[in-house]
Amino acid sequence: MDEETGGRGEGRPTGHTVALGLLWLAMPVMFWIGIAMAVNGEVVCGTQPSLPVCDSDTRDLVTCLPLAGAVVGAVIGVGGRRQAVSRERTPYPWFCLAWVPSILAVVLAGNIASTEPRGVESTTARAVRPGPVPADADTTRWVWHPPEDMTVGDLMPADGVVRGGAGVIVGVEDGVIALDGATGKERWHYRSAGGIRSELAASPDGQLVAFAMYNADTQGTVVLDAMTGERVGTVPGGMGLYAAMTNHTVTTVDNSETTVSGDDPHGRHHWEFTLQNDCMLLFATPNPVPSADIATVGMACGVDDSLRAHPPAEPWPVPVTVTLVGLDDRTGAERWRFSREGLRTADLTHLPGGTVLLEGDTSAWAIDPDTGAARVDTAVRDQNDPIPAPGAWVTAEETEIVGLF
């Protein structure tokens, strides 16, 4: 019996060799999964990040698969070569071929790791400790003007500035720019060539900023780390943000404006709130955010199909019932409800200090978004009142942003 072949005949692989061969056969599976992610990741996960394969943890795993394949292929290739040389045989062809996908896998892994949609031009900044909000707001500390390619009107004061990170985040036509509150200098930006940005909101703790973005690769709400500008995730589809976001949840509205959804910042879907047939949504100014863990939904009920399909300019031709509902941001469970009947006008606003203001025909109610407790409110407020931010109080105009202290 031939000791070298173990009685299996010259040229036949040993059991050890067969095991290595089966292990190597698993490598192409890992390799082609990696290729699929590299080719489709930017497009598919840019528009549908809620897919299981686009989960951040899954993407990290998939990024490792080609590298694992490279290691396995290299080890088997070297081992097969050494085994063949030691036995003075020609290496099995599949041992030699192991090197080809191994080399390609190393190159591929770098491409998979990049998840930035095409056309996006962005910068990031290091994390710093936010400064305190100044006691006064009567002296100009700095003035910031939009980029040269931004024309008057591209800045949207109604939803164009939010407190977050080390200062404020300014919404421009094609993205957002973060300013240092103490100096007014740019810290980071996220802009998409040919893209259109709408809505803008920040979490109450100032750690996240979200905005609706529409371009060739992204149709949904982009979520960034407000301090560094790094991309956290994308909530796909729909019309974009609804009202405000909480510390844990981004609320969006579908294209029919009948369903509000709650997703985490990575795009994982958690809950939906669907309006009754005779109700339509009330939209609120998302700046600033009222509650850390309660999502407030406003709606006008008692409207017919024509009003729902084509909401008229206020006042409404018929009295309606205006209802505000506070939802648990993690589960969508109702926590409180506030209603007023017989209104022909309704304006919903989020005010500094964590208050939801509902203004009706002749009265206004200040509502605590955490409890739903309401009181009649008679104070007059301006949408352009300064925003308290780290390092300065900030006001927004169409042509400039001003920091006060």
mmCIF file of C-alpha atoms in Angstrom:
data_model
loop_
_atom_site.group_PDB
_atom_site.id
_atom_site.type_symbol
_atom_site.label_atom_id
_atom_site.label_comp_id
_atom_site.label_asym_id
_atom_site.label_seq_id
_atom_site.Cartn_x
_atom_site.Cartn_y
_atom_site.Cartn_z
ATOM 1 C CA MET A 1 0.000 0.000 0.000
ATOM 2 C CA ASP A 2 1.331 3.431 -0.938
ATOM 3 C CA GLU A 3 1.819 5.385 2.291
ATOM 4 C CA GLU A 4 1.701 8.692 0.478
ATOM 5 C CA THR A 5 -1.735 8.085 -0.953
ATOM 6 C CA GLY A 6 -3.030 6.041 1.957
ATOM 7 C CA GLY A 7 -4.125 3.266 -0.398
ATOM 8 C CA ARG A 8 -6.461 5.597 -2.318
ATOM 9 C CA GLY A 9 -4.429 5.621 -5.483
ATOM 10 C CA GLU A 10 -1.970 8.081 -6.935
ATOM 11 C CA GLY A 11 -3.375 11.552 -7.532
ATOM 12 C CA ARG A 12 -6.483 11.178 -5.369
ATOM 13 C CA PRO A 13 -7.038 13.765 -2.658
ATOM 14 C CA THR A 14 -6.801 12.683 0.962
ATOM 15 C CA GLY A 15 -9.621 13.212 3.460
ATOM 16 C CA HIS A 16 -7.794 16.261 4.785
ATOM 17 C CA THR A 17 -7.573 17.679 1.284
ATOM 18 C CA VAL A 18 -11.265 17.032 0.642
ATOM 19 C CA ALA A 19 -12.167 18.916 3.827
ATOM 20 C CA LEU A 20 -10.094 21.871 2.732
ATOM 21 C CA GLY A 21 -11.727 21.720 -0.668
ATOM 22 C CA LEU A 22 -15.228 21.831 0.807
ATOM 23 C CA LEU A 23 -14.199 24.760 2.979
ATOM 24 C CA TRP A 24 -12.866 26.551 -0.066
ATOM 25 C CA LEU A 25 -16.150 25.980 -1.904
ATOM 26 C CA ALA A 26 -17.868 28.150 0.713
ATOM 27 C CA MET A 27 -15.625 31.039 -0.173
ATOM 28 C CA PRO A 28 -17.282 31.933 -3.524
ATOM 29 C CA VAL A 29 -20.616 32.235 -1.712
ATOM 30 C CA MET A 30 -19.158 34.832 0.642
ATOM 31 C CA PHE A 31 -17.359 36.476 -2.246
ATOM 32 C CA TRP A 32 -20.450 36.875 -4.446
ATOM 33 C CA ILE A 33 -22.535 38.199 -1.558
ATOM 34 C CA GLY A 34 -19.885 40.848 -1.203
ATOM 35 C CA ILE A 35 -20.029 41.640 -4.908
ATOM 36 C CA ALA A 36 -23.816 42.016 -4.763
ATOM 37 C CA MET A 37 -23.523 44.431 -1.860
ATOM 38 C CA ALA A 38 -20.801 46.424 -3.595
ATOM 39 C CA VAL A 39 -22.747 46.754 -6.823
ATOM 40 C CA ASN A 40 -26.163 47.390 -5.328
ATOM 41 C CA GLY A 41 -25.417 48.683 -1.847
ATOM 42 C CA GLU A 42 -25.280 52.362 -2.720
ATOM 43 C CA VAL A 43 -28.523 52.299 -4.677
ATOM 44 C CA VAL A 44 -30.588 49.715 -2.804
ATOM 45 C CA CYS A 45 -29.540 50.646 0.716
ATOM 46 C CA GLY A 46 -29.659 54.332 -0.101
ATOM 47 C CA THR A 47 -33.347 54.078 -0.930
ATOM 48 C CA GLN A 48 -34.453 51.040 1.106
ATOM 49 C CA PRO A 49 -32.242 50.915 4.211
ATOM 50 C CA SER A 50 -34.990 49.138 6.156
ATOM 51 C CA LEU A 51 -34.207 45.923 4.245
ATOM 52 C CA PRO A 52 -32.590 43.335 6.561
ATOM 53 C CA VAL A 53 -29.455 43.213 4.413
ATOM 54 C CA CYS A 54 -29.046 46.993 4.791
ATOM 55 C CA ASP A 55 -29.051 46.945 8.572
ATOM 56 C CA SER A 56 -25.815 48.502 9.829
ATOM 57 C CA ASP A 57 -24.798 45.344 11.712
ATOM 58 C CA THR A 58 -25.535 43.192 8.665
ATOM 59 C CA ARG A 59 -23.527 45.483 6.432
ATOM 60 C CA ASP A 60 -20.593 45.201 8.813
ATOM 61 C CA LEU A 61 -20.893 41.415 8.617
ATOM 62 C CA VAL A 62 -21.143 41.452 4.832
ATOM 63 C CA THR A 63 -18.085 43.687 4.668
ATOM 64 C CA CYS A 64 -16.182 40.979 6.536
ATOM 65 C CA LEU A 65 -17.318 38.156 4.255
ATOM 66 C CA PRO A 66 -15.002 38.932 1.306
ATOM 67 C CA LEU A 67 -12.131 39.439 3.742
ATOM 68 C CA ALA A 68 -12.911 36.100 5.350
ATOM 69 C CA GLY A 69 -13.015 34.597 1.887
ATOM 70 C CA ALA A 70 -9.644 36.141 1.119
ATOM 71 C CA VAL A 71 -8.098 34.661 4.257
ATOM 72 C CA VAL A 72 -9.603 31.211 3.629
ATOM 73 C CA GLY A 73 -8.564 31.245 -0.012
ATOM 74 C CA ALA A 74 -5.036 32.358 0.777
ATOM 75 C CA VAL A 75 -4.587 29.754 3.511
ATOM 76 C CA ILE A 76 -5.909 26.960 1.326
ATOM 77 C CA GLY A 77 -3.895 28.142 -1.637
ATOM 78 C CA VAL A 78 -0.671 28.165 0.361
ATOM 79 C CA GLY A 79 -1.522 24.899 2.080
ATOM 80 C CA GLY A 80 -2.390 23.180 -1.169
ATOM 81 C CA ARG A 81 0.778 24.394 -2.780
ATOM 82 C CA ARG A 82 2.935 23.209 0.092
ATOM 83 C CA GLN A 83 1.177 19.852 0.197
ATOM 84 C CA ALA A 84 1.736 19.366 -3.508
ATOM 85 C CA VAL A 85 5.397 20.381 -3.352
ATOM 86 C CA SER A 86 6.092 18.117 -0.365
ATOM 87 C CA ARG A 87 4.618 15.186 -2.276
ATOM 88 C CA GLU A 88 6.173 16.220 -5.598
ATOM 89 C CA ARG A 89 2.817 16.592 -7.264
ATOM 90 C CA THR A 90 1.141 19.213 -9.383
ATOM 91 C CA PRO A 91 -1.172 21.351 -7.217
ATOM 92 C CA TYR A 92 -4.894 20.785 -7.717
ATOM 93 C CA PRO A 93 -6.236 23.527 -10.046
ATOM 94 C CA TRP A 94 -8.824 24.661 -7.539
ATOM 95 C CA PHE A 95 -6.063 25.269 -4.988
ATOM 96 C CA CYS A 96 -4.342 27.618 -7.428
ATOM 97 C CA LEU A 97 -7.596 29.366 -8.328
ATOM 98 C CA ALA A 98 -8.108 30.208 -4.646
ATOM 99 C CA TRP A 99 -5.709 33.114 -5.075
ATOM 100 C CA VAL A 100 -7.831 34.850 -7.738
ATOM 101 C CA PRO A 101 -10.961 35.578 -5.663
ATOM 102 C CA SER A 102 -8.750 36.211 -2.630
ATOM 103 C CA ILE A 103 -7.022 39.125 -4.309
ATOM 104 C CA LEU A 104 -10.288 40.481 -5.700
ATOM 105 C CA ALA A 105 -11.949 40.165 -2.287
ATOM 106 C CA VAL A 106 -9.375 42.432 -0.648
ATOM 107 C CA VAL A 107 -10.026 45.118 -3.294
ATOM 108 C CA LEU A 108 -13.779 44.631 -3.006
ATOM 109 C CA ALA A 109 -13.959 45.018 0.768
ATOM 110 C CA GLY A 110 -12.903 48.638 0.574
ATOM 111 C CA ASN A 111 -15.736 49.358 -1.856
ATOM 112 C CA ILE A 112 -18.341 47.678 0.337
ATOM 113 C CA ALA A 113 -17.309 49.698 3.372
ATOM 114 C CA SER A 114 -18.296 52.900 1.603
ATOM 115 C CA THR A 115 -22.038 53.511 2.031
ATOM 116 C CA GLU A 116 -22.215 57.148 0.974
ATOM 117 C CA PRO A 117 -24.722 57.660 -1.863
ATOM 118 C CA ARG A 118 -23.308 58.910 -5.135
ATOM 119 C CA GLY A 119 -23.382 62.653 -5.687
ATOM 120 C CA VAL A 120 -23.035 63.491 -1.975
ATOM 121 C CA GLU A 121 -20.251 65.869 -0.974
ATOM 122 C CA SER A 122 -19.724 65.862 2.769
ATOM 123 C CA THR A 123 -17.231 66.627 5.509
ATOM 124 C CA THR A 124 -17.065 65.576 9.155
ATOM 125 C CA ALA A 125 -15.729 67.103 12.361
ATOM 126 C CA ARG A 126 -14.374 65.784 15.630
ATOM 127 C CA ALA A 127 -16.611 65.681 18.676
ATOM 128 C CA VAL A 128 -16.224 68.533 21.169
ATOM 129 C CA ARG A 129 -17.940 69.531 24.391
ATOM 130 C CA PRO A 130 -20.850 71.915 23.546
ATOM 131 C CA GLY A 131 -20.589 75.344 25.169
ATOM 132 C CA PRO A 132 -23.281 76.800 27.433
ATOM 133 C CA VAL A 133 -26.188 78.875 26.167
ATOM 134 C CA PRO A 134 -25.379 82.568 26.884
ATOM 135 C CA ALA A 135 -27.479 84.364 29.475
ATOM 136 C CA ASP A 136 -28.311 87.260 27.140
ATOM 137 C CA ALA A 137 -29.034 87.717 23.446
ATOM 138 C CA ASP A 138 -28.566 91.433 22.792
ATOM 139 C CA THR A 139 -25.142 91.679 21.106
ATOM 140 C CA THR A 140 -24.134 90.319 17.699
ATOM 141 C CA ARG A 141 -21.275 87.848 18.037
ATOM 142 C CA TRP A 142 -21.066 86.594 14.452
ATOM 143 C CA VAL A 143 -22.872 86.647 11.094
ATOM 144 C CA TRP A 144 -22.863 83.737 8.662
ATOM 145 C CA HIS A 145 -23.777 84.045 4.976
ATOM 146 C CA PRO A 146 -24.814 81.111 2.773
ATOM 147 C CA PRO A 147 -22.398 79.631 0.190
ATOM 148 C CA GLU A 148 -21.917 81.504 -3.053
ATOM 149 C CA ASP A 149 -23.961 78.977 -5.006
ATOM 150 C CA MET A 150 -26.951 79.528 -2.713
ATOM 151 C CA THR A 151 -29.321 82.283 -3.803
ATOM 152 C CA VAL A 152 -31.757 84.261 -1.668
ATOM 153 C CA GLY A 153 -34.680 82.038 -0.865
ATOM 154 C CA ASP A 154 -32.679 78.809 -0.694
ATOM 155 C CA LEU A 155 -32.468 79.249 3.062
ATOM 156 C CA MET A 156 -35.806 78.462 4.664
ATOM 157 C CA PRO A 157 -36.127 80.164 8.067
ATOM 158 C CA ALA A 158 -39.372 78.325 8.888
ATOM 159 C CA ASP A 159 -37.549 74.990 9.103
ATOM 160 C CA GLY A 160 -34.029 75.997 8.152
ATOM 161 C CA VAL A 161 -32.180 76.187 11.494
ATOM 162 C CA VAL A 162 -32.148 73.752 14.421
ATOM 163 C CA ARG A 163 -30.048 73.459 17.554
ATOM 164 C CA GLY A 164 -27.695 70.487 17.501
ATOM 165 C CA GLY A 165 -24.126 69.358 18.026
ATOM 166 C CA ALA A 166 -21.812 72.211 18.973
ATOM 167 C CA GLY A 167 -24.135 74.936 17.697
ATOM 168 C CA VAL A 168 -26.786 74.953 14.996
ATOM 169 C CA ILE A 169 -27.460 73.108 11.749
ATOM 170 C CA VAL A 170 -28.587 75.250 8.827
ATOM 171 C CA GLY A 171 -30.691 73.806 6.020
ATOM 172 C CA VAL A 172 -29.773 74.876 2.496
ATOM 173 C CA GLU A 173 -31.355 73.888 -0.790
ATOM 174 C CA ASP A 174 -29.264 70.762 -1.342
ATOM 175 C CA GLY A 175 -28.351 69.714 2.199
ATOM 176 C CA VAL A 176 -27.293 70.984 5.596
ATOM 177 C CA ILE A 177 -24.349 72.896 7.088
ATOM 178 C CA ALA A 178 -23.340 72.772 10.769
ATOM 179 C CA LEU A 179 -22.086 75.969 12.402
ATOM 180 C CA ASP A 180 -20.117 76.355 15.613
ATOM 181 C CA GLY A 181 -22.312 78.269 18.059
ATOM 182 C CA ALA A 182 -19.450 80.240 19.593
ATOM 183 C CA THR A 183 -17.753 81.349 16.348
ATOM 184 C CA GLY A 184 -20.252 80.897 13.508
ATOM 185 C CA LYS A 185 -17.651 78.919 11.514
ATOM 186 C CA GLU A 186 -18.609 75.835 9.548
ATOM 187 C CA ARG A 187 -17.907 72.549 11.326
ATOM 188 C CA TRP A 188 -19.193 70.097 8.722
ATOM 189 C CA HIS A 189 -21.611 69.884 5.817
ATOM 190 C CA TYR A 190 -23.659 67.314 3.903
ATOM 191 C CA ARG A 191 -24.753 68.378 0.432
ATOM 192 C CA SER A 192 -26.049 66.436 -2.564
ATOM 193 C CA ALA A 193 -25.378 67.631 -6.095
ATOM 194 C CA GLY A 194 -28.743 68.028 -7.786
ATOM 195 C CA GLY A 195 -30.567 67.031 -4.616
ATOM 196 C CA ILE A 196 -33.435 68.840 -2.932
ATOM 197 C CA ARG A 197 -33.645 69.123 0.831
ATOM 198 C CA SER A 198 -36.887 69.722 2.704
ATOM 199 C CA GLU A 199 -37.821 69.739 6.371
ATOM 200 C CA LEU A 200 -35.219 69.754 9.118
ATOM 201 C CA ALA A 201 -35.362 68.538 12.709
ATOM 202 C CA ALA A 202 -33.002 67.701 15.552
ATOM 203 C CA SER A 203 -33.376 65.422 18.550
ATOM 204 C CA PRO A 204 -33.999 67.156 21.890
ATOM 205 C CA ASP A 205 -30.587 66.083 23.191
ATOM 206 C CA GLY A 206 -28.925 67.695 20.171
ATOM 207 C CA GLN A 207 -27.168 64.498 19.115
ATOM 208 C CA LEU A 208 -29.038 63.760 15.864
ATOM 209 C CA VAL A 209 -30.268 65.841 12.944
ATOM 210 C CA ALA A 210 -32.685 64.631 10.255
ATOM 211 C CA PHE A 211 -33.896 66.073 6.962
ATOM 212 C CA ALA A 212 -35.743 64.877 3.882
ATOM 213 C CA MET A 213 -33.486 64.458 0.847
ATOM 214 C CA TYR A 214 -34.471 63.676 -2.726
ATOM 215 C CA ASN A 215 -31.861 62.880 -5.373
ATOM 216 C CA ALA A 216 -30.964 60.079 -7.790
ATOM 217 C CA ASP A 217 -29.949 57.663 -5.030
ATOM 218 C CA THR A 218 -31.813 58.776 -1.909
ATOM 219 C CA GLN A 219 -35.563 59.145 -1.547
ATOM 220 C CA GLY A 220 -36.244 59.577 2.129
ATOM 221 C CA THR A 221 -35.057 61.090 5.384
ATOM 222 C CA VAL A 222 -31.324 61.253 6.091
ATOM 223 C CA VAL A 223 -30.158 61.069 9.714
ATOM 224 C CA LEU A 224 -26.729 62.408 10.720
ATOM 225 C CA ASP A 225 -24.725 62.697 13.914
ATOM 226 C CA ALA A 226 -25.227 66.389 14.714
ATOM 227 C CA MET A 227 -21.837 66.717 16.374
ATOM 228 C CA THR A 228 -19.633 65.056 13.746
ATOM 229 C CA GLY A 229 -21.753 65.042 10.572
ATOM 230 C CA GLU A 230 -21.313 61.290 10.135
ATOM 231 C CA ARG A 231 -24.191 59.470 8.475
ATOM 232 C CA VAL A 232 -26.286 57.391 10.903
ATOM 233 C CA GLY A 233 -28.952 56.032 8.572
ATOM 234 C CA THR A 234 -31.792 56.720 6.149
ATOM 235 C CA VAL A 235 -35.534 56.325 6.644
ATOM 236 C CA PRO A 236 -36.846 55.451 3.162
ATOM 237 C CA GLY A 237 -39.727 56.734 1.097
ATOM 238 C CA GLY A 238 -42.743 58.841 1.909
ATOM 239 C CA MET A 239 -42.990 62.618 1.951
ATOM 240 C CA GLY A 240 -40.248 62.956 4.558
ATOM 241 C CA LEU A 241 -40.341 64.194 8.124
ATOM 242 C CA TYR A 242 -43.573 64.708 9.993
ATOM 243 C CA ALA A 243 -43.281 67.446 12.626
ATOM 244 C CA ALA A 244 -40.416 66.617 14.969
ATOM 245 C CA MET A 245 -38.144 63.762 15.955
ATOM 246 C CA THR A 246 -37.420 62.455 19.440
ATOM 247 C CA ASN A 247 -34.168 61.183 20.924
ATOM 248 C CA HIS A 248 -34.891 57.688 19.615
ATOM 249 C CA THR A 249 -37.340 57.987 16.736
ATOM 250 C CA VAL A 250 -37.765 59.762 13.406
ATOM 251 C CA THR A 251 -41.417 60.340 12.497
ATOM 252 C CA THR A 252 -42.288 60.422 8.802
ATOM 253 C CA VAL A 253 -45.480 60.663 6.783
ATOM 254 C CA ASP A 254 -46.490 58.633 3.732
ATOM 255 C CA ASN A 255 -47.348 60.099 0.339
ATOM 256 C CA SER A 256 -51.084 59.922 1.001
ATOM 257 C CA GLU A 257 -50.667 61.903 4.255
ATOM 258 C CA THR A 258 -52.759 59.352 6.113
ATOM 259 C CA THR A 259 -50.094 57.405 8.028
ATOM 260 C CA VAL A 260 -47.355 58.588 10.367
ATOM 261 C CA SER A 261 -44.507 56.111 10.904
ATOM 262 C CA GLY A 262 -41.921 55.767 13.641
ATOM 263 C CA ASP A 263 -38.463 54.483 12.676
ATOM 264 C CA ASP A 264 -35.215 54.449 14.595
ATOM 265 C CA PRO A 265 -32.324 56.589 13.272
ATOM 266 C CA HIS A 266 -30.885 53.581 11.416
ATOM 267 C CA GLY A 267 -34.086 53.143 9.397
ATOM 268 C CA ARG A 268 -35.568 50.188 11.272
ATOM 269 C CA HIS A 269 -39.359 50.442 11.258
ATOM 270 C CA HIS A 270 -41.162 50.289 14.640
ATOM 271 C CA TRP A 271 -44.760 51.517 14.395
ATOM 272 C CA GLU A 272 -47.465 53.240 12.338
ATOM 273 C CA PHE A 273 -50.307 55.555 13.250
ATOM 274 C CA THR A 274 -53.108 55.663 10.661
ATOM 275 C CA LEU A 275 -55.728 58.415 10.638
ATOM 276 C CA GLN A 276 -59.458 57.772 10.637
ATOM 277 C CA ASN A 277 -61.261 58.194 7.320
ATOM 278 C CA ASP A 278 -62.670 61.624 8.206
ATOM 279 C CA CYS A 279 -59.360 63.061 9.472
ATOM 280 C CA MET A 280 -56.406 64.804 7.854
ATOM 281 C CA LEU A 281 -52.992 65.637 9.252
ATOM 282 C CA LEU A 282 -52.016 68.986 10.719
ATOM 283 C CA PHE A 283 -48.387 69.831 10.039
ATOM 284 C CA ALA A 284 -46.272 71.653 12.599
ATOM 285 C CA THR A 285 -43.078 73.651 12.318
ATOM 286 C CA PRO A 286 -40.431 71.119 13.365
ATOM 287 C CA ASN A 287 -38.101 73.616 15.012
ATOM 288 C CA PRO A 288 -37.445 73.077 17.857
ATOM 289 C CA VAL A 289 -38.310 69.575 19.074
ATOM 290 C CA PRO A 290 -40.800 69.432 21.942
ATOM 291 C CA SER A 291 -40.285 66.047 23.629
ATOM 292 C CA ALA A 292 -37.532 63.522 24.225
ATOM 293 C CA ASP A 293 -39.725 60.414 23.950
ATOM 294 C CA ILE A 294 -43.265 61.433 22.914
ATOM 295 C CA ALA A 295 -44.209 61.979 19.256
ATOM 296 C CA THR A 296 -47.096 64.417 18.861
ATOM 297 C CA VAL A 297 -49.506 63.929 15.948
ATOM 298 C CA GLY A 298 -52.048 66.625 15.078
ATOM 299 C CA MET A 299 -55.163 66.063 12.987
ATOM 300 C CA ALA A 300 -58.389 67.755 11.964
ATOM 301 C CA CYS A 301 -61.395 65.423 11.999
ATOM 302 C CA GLY A 302 -64.931 65.757 10.639
ATOM 303 C CA VAL A 303 -63.786 66.699 7.133
ATOM 304 C CA ASP A 304 -65.247 65.256 3.943
ATOM 305 C CA ASP A 305 -63.307 63.602 1.146
ATOM 306 C CA SER A 306 -62.932 66.815 -0.855
ATOM 307 C CA LEU A 307 -61.295 68.626 2.058
ATOM 308 C CA ARG A 308 -59.022 65.674 2.741
ATOM 309 C CA ALA A 309 -57.910 65.355 -0.855
ATOM 310 C CA HIS A 310 -57.548 69.079 -1.397
ATOM 311 C CA PRO A 311 -57.142 70.875 1.954
ATOM 312 C CA PRO A 312 -58.400 74.444 1.505
ATOM 313 C CA ALA A 313 -56.765 77.574 2.802
ATOM 314 C CA GLU A 314 -57.818 78.385 6.331
ATOM 315 C CA PRO A 315 -60.379 79.055 7.626
ATOM 316 C CA TRP A 316 -62.143 75.829 6.826
ATOM 317 C CA PRO A 317 -65.605 76.190 5.353
ATOM 318 C CA VAL A 318 -67.004 73.836 7.995
ATOM 319 C CA PRO A 319 -66.180 73.468 11.713
ATOM 320 C CA VAL A 320 -63.848 70.591 12.520
ATOM 321 C CA THR A 321 -62.564 68.830 15.613
ATOM 322 C CA VAL A 322 -58.833 69.351 16.142
ATOM 323 C CA THR A 323 -57.113 66.540 18.018
ATOM 324 C CA LEU A 324 -53.542 66.137 19.234
ATOM 325 C CA VAL A 325 -52.297 62.670 20.197
ATOM 326 C CA GLY A 326 -49.107 61.906 22.119
ATOM 327 C CA LEU A 327 -47.532 58.591 21.076
ATOM 328 C CA ASP A 328 -44.796 56.609 22.768
ATOM 329 C CA ASP A 329 -41.889 57.041 20.372
ATOM 330 C CA ARG A 330 -40.670 53.441 20.731
ATOM 331 C CA THR A 331 -43.986 51.558 20.487
ATOM 332 C CA GLY A 332 -46.510 53.996 18.983
ATOM 333 C CA ALA A 333 -48.855 53.430 21.940
ATOM 334 C CA GLU A 334 -51.137 56.384 22.740
ATOM 335 C CA ARG A 335 -50.118 58.244 25.918
ATOM 336 C CA TRP A 336 -52.521 61.192 25.864
ATOM 337 C CA ARG A 337 -55.139 62.941 23.712
ATOM 338 C CA PHE A 338 -56.297 66.565 23.557
ATOM 339 C CA SER A 339 -59.319 67.688 21.459
ATOM 340 C CA ARG A 340 -61.229 70.896 20.719
ATOM 341 C CA GLU A 341 -64.467 70.903 18.702
ATOM 342 C CA GLY A 342 -65.972 73.495 16.391
ATOM 343 C CA LEU A 343 -62.751 75.100 15.115
ATOM 344 C CA ARG A 344 -62.439 76.655 11.666
ATOM 345 C CA THR A 345 -58.732 77.458 11.984
ATOM 346 C CA ALA A 346 -55.861 75.583 13.612
ATOM 347 C CA ASP A 347 -52.132 76.269 13.650
ATOM 348 C CA LEU A 348 -49.781 73.796 15.330
ATOM 349 C CA THR A 349 -46.344 75.030 16.426
ATOM 350 C CA HIS A 350 -43.496 73.604 18.489
ATOM 351 C CA LEU A 351 -42.093 76.294 20.778
ATOM 352 C CA PRO A 352 -38.811 76.626 22.694
ATOM 353 C CA GLY A 353 -38.940 75.043 26.115
ATOM 354 C CA GLY A 354 -40.793 71.933 24.992
ATOM 355 C CA THR A 355 -44.306 73.262 24.348
ATOM 356 C CA VAL A 356 -46.815 72.488 21.626
ATOM 357 C CA LEU A 357 -48.932 75.534 20.795
ATOM 358 C CA LEU A 358 -52.351 74.996 19.217
ATOM 359 C CA GLU A 359 -53.955 78.193 17.979
ATOM 360 C CA GLY A 360 -57.652 78.083 17.090
ATOM 361 C CA ASP A 361 -60.191 80.677 15.956
ATOM 362 C CA THR A 362 -59.990 82.925 19.008
ATOM 363 C CA SER A 363 -57.979 80.928 21.572
ATOM 364 C CA ALA A 364 -54.595 79.252 21.913
ATOM 365 C CA TRP A 365 -53.595 76.313 24.089
ATOM 366 C CA ALA A 366 -50.107 75.519 25.338
ATOM 367 C CA ILE A 367 -49.780 71.748 25.662
ATOM 368 C CA ASP A 368 -47.136 69.789 27.558
ATOM 369 C CA PRO A 369 -46.011 67.162 24.999
ATOM 370 C CA ASP A 370 -44.997 64.702 27.721
ATOM 371 C CA THR A 371 -48.317 64.642 29.587
ATOM 372 C CA GLY A 372 -50.906 66.313 27.334
ATOM 373 C CA ALA A 373 -51.734 68.825 30.085
ATOM 374 C CA ALA A 374 -53.071 72.015 28.455
ATOM 375 C CA ARG A 375 -53.581 75.614 29.511
ATOM 376 C CA VAL A 376 -54.990 78.625 27.711
ATOM 377 C CA ASP A 377 -52.108 80.626 26.293
ATOM 378 C CA THR A 378 -52.221 84.350 25.542
ATOM 379 C CA ALA A 379 -48.531 85.090 24.877
ATOM 380 C CA VAL A 380 -47.569 86.409 21.466
ATOM 381 C CA ARG A 381 -44.611 84.601 19.906
ATOM 382 C CA ASP A 382 -42.602 85.164 16.763
ATOM 383 C CA GLN A 383 -41.397 82.253 14.671
ATOM 384 C CA ASN A 384 -38.058 84.066 14.280
ATOM 385 C CA ASP A 385 -37.408 84.436 18.002
ATOM 386 C CA PRO A 386 -33.735 83.551 18.722
ATOM 387 C CA ILE A 387 -32.937 79.860 19.127
ATOM 388 C CA PRO A 388 -30.964 78.960 22.274
ATOM 389 C CA ALA A 389 -27.893 77.030 21.100
ATOM 390 C CA PRO A 390 -24.479 76.121 22.542
ATOM 391 C CA GLY A 391 -22.385 79.294 22.464
ATOM 392 C CA ALA A 392 -25.012 81.739 21.169
ATOM 393 C CA TRP A 393 -28.632 82.621 20.576
ATOM 394 C CA VAL A 394 -29.246 82.255 16.849
ATOM 395 C CA THR A 395 -31.669 84.024 14.537
ATOM 396 C CA ALA A 396 -32.403 83.059 10.928
ATOM 397 C CA GLU A 397 -33.003 85.412 8.023
ATOM 398 C CA GLU A 398 -33.286 84.669 4.322
ATOM 399 C CA THR A 399 -29.783 85.989 3.602
ATOM 400 C CA GLU A 400 -27.851 85.347 6.838
ATOM 401 C CA ILE A 401 -27.666 83.569 10.176
ATOM 402 C CA VAL A 402 -26.792 85.697 13.212
ATOM 403 C CA GLY A 403 -25.292 84.569 16.506
ATOM 404 C CA LEU A 404 -26.125 86.682 19.562
ATOM 405 C CA PHE A 405 -24.900 86.705 23.157
#
